[in-house]
Each structure stands twice: as C-alpha cells, then as structure tokens.
Amino acid sequence: AMEPEVTKTKNSRRTKEKRELHPEWLGRIFIRPKSTMEKVVATEKSVWLLPLLVLTVLVLLATIIGGPVRRAGIEASMQQPPADFQYWSDTDQQAYYQRQQNALSPLFIYVFPALEDAAGFWIVWALFTSILHLTLTLRGSRASQGRYGNLVAWAMTPFILRVIVQILNLVINKSADVVLPPQAAWIPTDATGFMAFLRGALGTIDAYWVFFAVLVIFGTVALSGLRTGQAVSSALICLFIMLLLYGLPALAGSLLGGLS
C-alpha cells in the first residue's frame, strides 16, 4: 500500500525539480556573474526556460507599446516620398502608396515585429547552443547539449536589460529607432553586398552583447572541463561564428531590396 504513495511522491518531486526556474539568478547574474554562471552550469536539470520566457514577454510588451510609434513613423514617411518620386511611373507610384498602406495594418505594426524579435532570441539560443556544444565536444568536452543550453540561455540575460531600455526609450522619447554602435553607424543604411553584411555583424556588438560574451566565456570555462586557454579560445571562436551569422540577414535584406 505504501509503494504507490512512494512512487507518487517521487514523481511529484521529479516534476517539481523539472520546473525549477531560479528567478534569484536573474538579479544575481549582474552582481556576481562568474559565480552565478558556475551555478547554472553545475545543475544537471533543464533551467533554460526562465530567461527566454522573460525575454519573450518583454518583447511582446515592447511591440505593444511601440505600435503607435511605428505607425506614426510610417505615416510621417508617407508625407515625404522619395526624392525622385515625381519621375516614377503612375503604376510605381500607386504601388508605393499601396505598400505604405499595407504597412499600417496591425499585421505589420504588431504581429510581424513581435514574431521577428521573439523568434530571433529563440533561434539565437538554439543555434548558438548547437555551435558551442559541437565546438567544445570536438575539443574534448563531455558535457551534454542540455547543459550548454542552460549556459547560453542564462548568458542571454543581458538582453533582458537591453529590451527594458528599449521599452523606456519608447515610453519616454516615443522613439523606436535602433541606435547602432559606433563601429557600425559609419556604414550607410542602403549599403549592399559585403558592406551590408559588415553592418549587420558589427551592429550586433554593443555593451549588452559584450556582457553576453563574457558570461559565455565564464560558463564555458566552468562547464567544458578543458584547460582555461582552450575553453576561452573555443568560446571566442563560437562567438565569432555567431557574429558572422548575424551579418547574413542584413546581406539577404540588401539583395532582396534590389529586386523589383
């Protein structure tokens, strides 16, 4: 009679362990980043959900708050057509106005920006976890991919601060403009080819991304079991690969922008 009770207790405890979120790490990671990342990678359980969940909720909030700002920006641009607009054919002018009208729909104001930003974080997490796990495994690490997933998710915590700053900018300054860091701001927005790729890669590197990189290095050193030099160099290689991948959407956008 006691056996079902014991089994039920074990299953309940196992379910509780799986659902541990560790919200205390959210604040501690900014105060004691090294020791917090060591705690993250020391656990065998899946603890990657909370930072990604917080990021997703904040992105949705930023999208809702920024909707009127984006609408106002599109409406303002409609009042100022391109410089050579008068030389366009009637068909092209009508197509231009039609695109502007379509951009004012809720689909483009709310849905697409929310999906793009939220999915972006999840894709970065999944992709970078795979790259980091593969690279460290090839260099001799025996840690599981799940533990690398925990590492990457909690290393992305600085991006929570970035989204909060974006929300404050929307509320206070009524601005949805993305401020590029100096190393990318010198490249024009209409750049094509390699320069567009470079703009996308360099535009990723800001203070939040640097903090993310530092957390990745701390976690890799603690988790990989490799010598410190090997672990750090492997983490830097993976971060460089991710920077290159960040440049691909900008390159694709420049190529697609040239299509009629």
mmCIF file of N, CA, C and O in Angstrom, residues 22 24-25 28-29 32-45 47 147 150-151 154 218-219 222-223:
data_model
loop_
_atom_site.group_PDB
_atom_site.id
_atom_site.type_symbol
_atom_site.label_atom_id
_atom_site.label_comp_id
_atom_site.label_asym_id
_atom_site.label_seq_id
_atom_site.Cartn_x
_atom_site.Cartn_y
_atom_site.Cartn_z
ATOM 1 N N HIS A 22 14.587 29.246 -10.834
ATOM 2 C CA HIS A 22 15.670 30.032 -10.234
ATOM 3 C C HIS A 22 15.579 31.523 -10.588
ATOM 4 O O HIS A 22 16.496 32.090 -11.181
ATOM 5 N N GLU A 24 15.995 33.923 -8.694
ATOM 6 C CA GLU A 24 17.031 34.680 -7.976
ATOM 7 C C GLU A 24 18.285 34.881 -8.817
ATOM 8 O O GLU A 24 19.047 35.827 -8.587
ATOM 9 N N TRP A 25 18.494 34.033 -9.813
ATOM 10 C CA TRP A 25 19.679 34.187 -10.669
ATOM 11 C C TRP A 25 19.573 35.405 -11.577
ATOM 12 O O TRP A 25 20.592 35.932 -12.034
ATOM 13 N N ARG A 28 21.149 38.170 -9.574
ATOM 14 C CA ARG A 28 22.499 37.830 -9.122
ATOM 15 C C ARG A 28 23.502 37.783 -10.271
ATOM 16 O O ARG A 28 24.688 38.043 -10.073
ATOM 17 N N ILE A 29 23.020 37.491 -11.489
ATOM 18 C CA ILE A 29 23.942 37.357 -12.604
ATOM 19 C C ILE A 29 24.593 38.691 -12.970
ATOM 20 O O ILE A 29 25.679 38.724 -13.556
ATOM 21 N N ARG A 32 27.110 39.084 -9.428
ATOM 22 C CA ARG A 32 28.172 38.079 -9.343
ATOM 23 C C ARG A 32 28.094 37.167 -10.564
ATOM 24 O O ARG A 32 27.652 36.022 -10.470
ATOM 25 N N PRO A 33 28.491 37.666 -11.717
ATOM 26 C CA PRO A 33 28.297 36.896 -12.961
ATOM 27 C C PRO A 33 29.053 35.567 -12.985
ATOM 28 O O PRO A 33 28.499 34.559 -13.420
ATOM 29 N N LYS A 34 30.285 35.566 -12.525
ATOM 30 C CA LYS A 34 31.098 34.349 -12.609
ATOM 31 C C LYS A 34 30.522 33.236 -11.739
ATOM 32 O O LYS A 34 30.329 32.105 -12.208
ATOM 33 N N SER A 35 30.234 33.548 -10.481
ATOM 34 C CA SER A 35 29.720 32.509 -9.578
ATOM 35 C C SER A 35 28.319 32.066 -9.989
ATOM 36 O O SER A 35 27.966 30.887 -9.837
ATOM 37 N N THR A 36 27.523 32.984 -10.527
ATOM 38 C CA THR A 36 26.170 32.610 -10.957
ATOM 39 C C THR A 36 26.225 31.675 -12.149
ATOM 40 O O THR A 36 25.480 30.687 -12.214
ATOM 41 N N MET A 37 27.092 31.968 -13.120
ATOM 42 C CA MET A 37 27.220 31.073 -14.272
ATOM 43 C C MET A 37 27.751 29.707 -13.850
ATOM 44 O O MET A 37 27.382 28.683 -14.438
ATOM 45 N N GLU A 38 28.601 29.676 -12.832
ATOM 46 C CA GLU A 38 29.088 28.385 -12.325
ATOM 47 C C GLU A 38 27.943 27.575 -11.729
ATOM 48 O O GLU A 38 27.892 26.349 -11.880
ATOM 49 N N LYS A 39 26.988 28.252 -11.055
ATOM 50 C CA LYS A 39 25.818 27.557 -10.526
ATOM 51 C C LYS A 39 24.928 27.066 -11.660
ATOM 52 O O LYS A 39 24.361 25.969 -11.592
ATOM 53 N N VAL A 40 24.786 27.882 -12.706
ATOM 54 C CA VAL A 40 23.948 27.498 -13.849
ATOM 55 C C VAL A 40 24.468 26.217 -14.490
ATOM 56 O O VAL A 40 23.709 25.273 -14.738
ATOM 57 N N VAL A 41 25.769 26.166 -14.766
ATOM 58 C CA VAL A 41 26.317 25.015 -15.488
ATOM 59 C C VAL A 41 26.514 23.809 -14.576
ATOM 60 O O VAL A 41 26.728 22.694 -15.073
ATOM 61 N N ALA A 42 26.437 24.022 -13.255
ATOM 62 C CA ALA A 42 26.623 22.893 -12.335
ATOM 63 C C ALA A 42 25.381 22.028 -12.247
ATOM 64 O O ALA A 42 25.465 20.856 -11.877
ATOM 65 N N THR A 43 24.218 22.588 -12.585
ATOM 66 C CA THR A 43 22.983 21.823 -12.472
ATOM 67 C C THR A 43 22.799 20.897 -13.670
ATOM 68 O O THR A 43 23.126 21.255 -14.805
ATOM 69 N N GLU A 44 22.273 19.720 -13.391
ATOM 70 C CA GLU A 44 22.016 18.738 -14.446
ATOM 71 C C GLU A 44 20.628 18.925 -15.049
ATOM 72 O O GLU A 44 20.335 18.410 -16.115
ATOM 73 N N LYS A 45 19.766 19.655 -14.351
ATOM 74 C CA LYS A 45 18.381 19.830 -14.807
ATOM 75 C C LYS A 45 18.304 20.907 -15.879
ATOM 76 O O LYS A 45 19.219 21.712 -16.039
ATOM 77 N N VAL A 47 17.264 24.283 -16.895
ATOM 78 C CA VAL A 47 16.897 25.539 -16.232
ATOM 79 C C VAL A 47 16.975 26.706 -17.221
ATOM 80 O O VAL A 47 17.168 27.846 -16.834
ATOM 81 N N ARG A 147 23.117 20.958 -20.939
ATOM 82 C CA ARG A 147 23.815 21.869 -20.026
ATOM 83 C C ARG A 147 24.366 23.082 -20.782
ATOM 84 O O ARG A 147 24.418 24.180 -20.231
ATOM 85 N N ASN A 150 21.484 25.433 -21.039
ATOM 86 C CA ASN A 150 21.350 26.236 -19.826
ATOM 87 C C ASN A 150 22.333 27.399 -19.831
ATOM 88 O O ASN A 150 21.980 28.540 -19.498
ATOM 89 N N LEU A 151 23.557 27.109 -20.216
ATOM 90 C CA LEU A 151 24.609 28.133 -20.240
ATOM 91 C C LEU A 151 24.222 29.293 -21.163
ATOM 92 O O LEU A 151 24.269 30.457 -20.764
ATOM 93 N N TRP A 154 21.103 31.502 -19.960
ATOM 94 C CA TRP A 154 21.378 32.437 -18.869
ATOM 95 C C TRP A 154 22.423 33.470 -19.273
ATOM 96 O O TRP A 154 22.428 34.588 -18.738
ATOM 97 N N PHE A 218 32.724 32.714 -19.133
ATOM 98 C CA PHE A 218 32.688 32.201 -17.751
ATOM 99 C C PHE A 218 32.058 30.815 -17.701
ATOM 100 O O PHE A 218 32.580 29.894 -17.066
ATOM 101 N N GLY A 219 30.915 30.661 -18.360
ATOM 102 C CA GLY A 219 30.213 29.392 -18.339
ATOM 103 C C GLY A 219 30.971 28.286 -19.046
ATOM 104 O O GLY A 219 30.989 27.137 -18.581
ATOM 105 N N ALA A 222 33.789 26.973 -16.886
ATOM 106 C CA ALA A 222 33.296 26.171 -15.772
ATOM 107 C C ALA A 222 32.718 24.830 -16.222
ATOM 108 O O ALA A 222 32.817 23.836 -15.498
ATOM 109 N N LEU A 223 32.131 24.774 -17.416
ATOM 110 C CA LEU A 223 31.415 23.569 -17.848
ATOM 111 C C LEU A 223 32.258 22.606 -18.664
ATOM 112 O O LEU A 223 32.122 21.396 -18.530
#
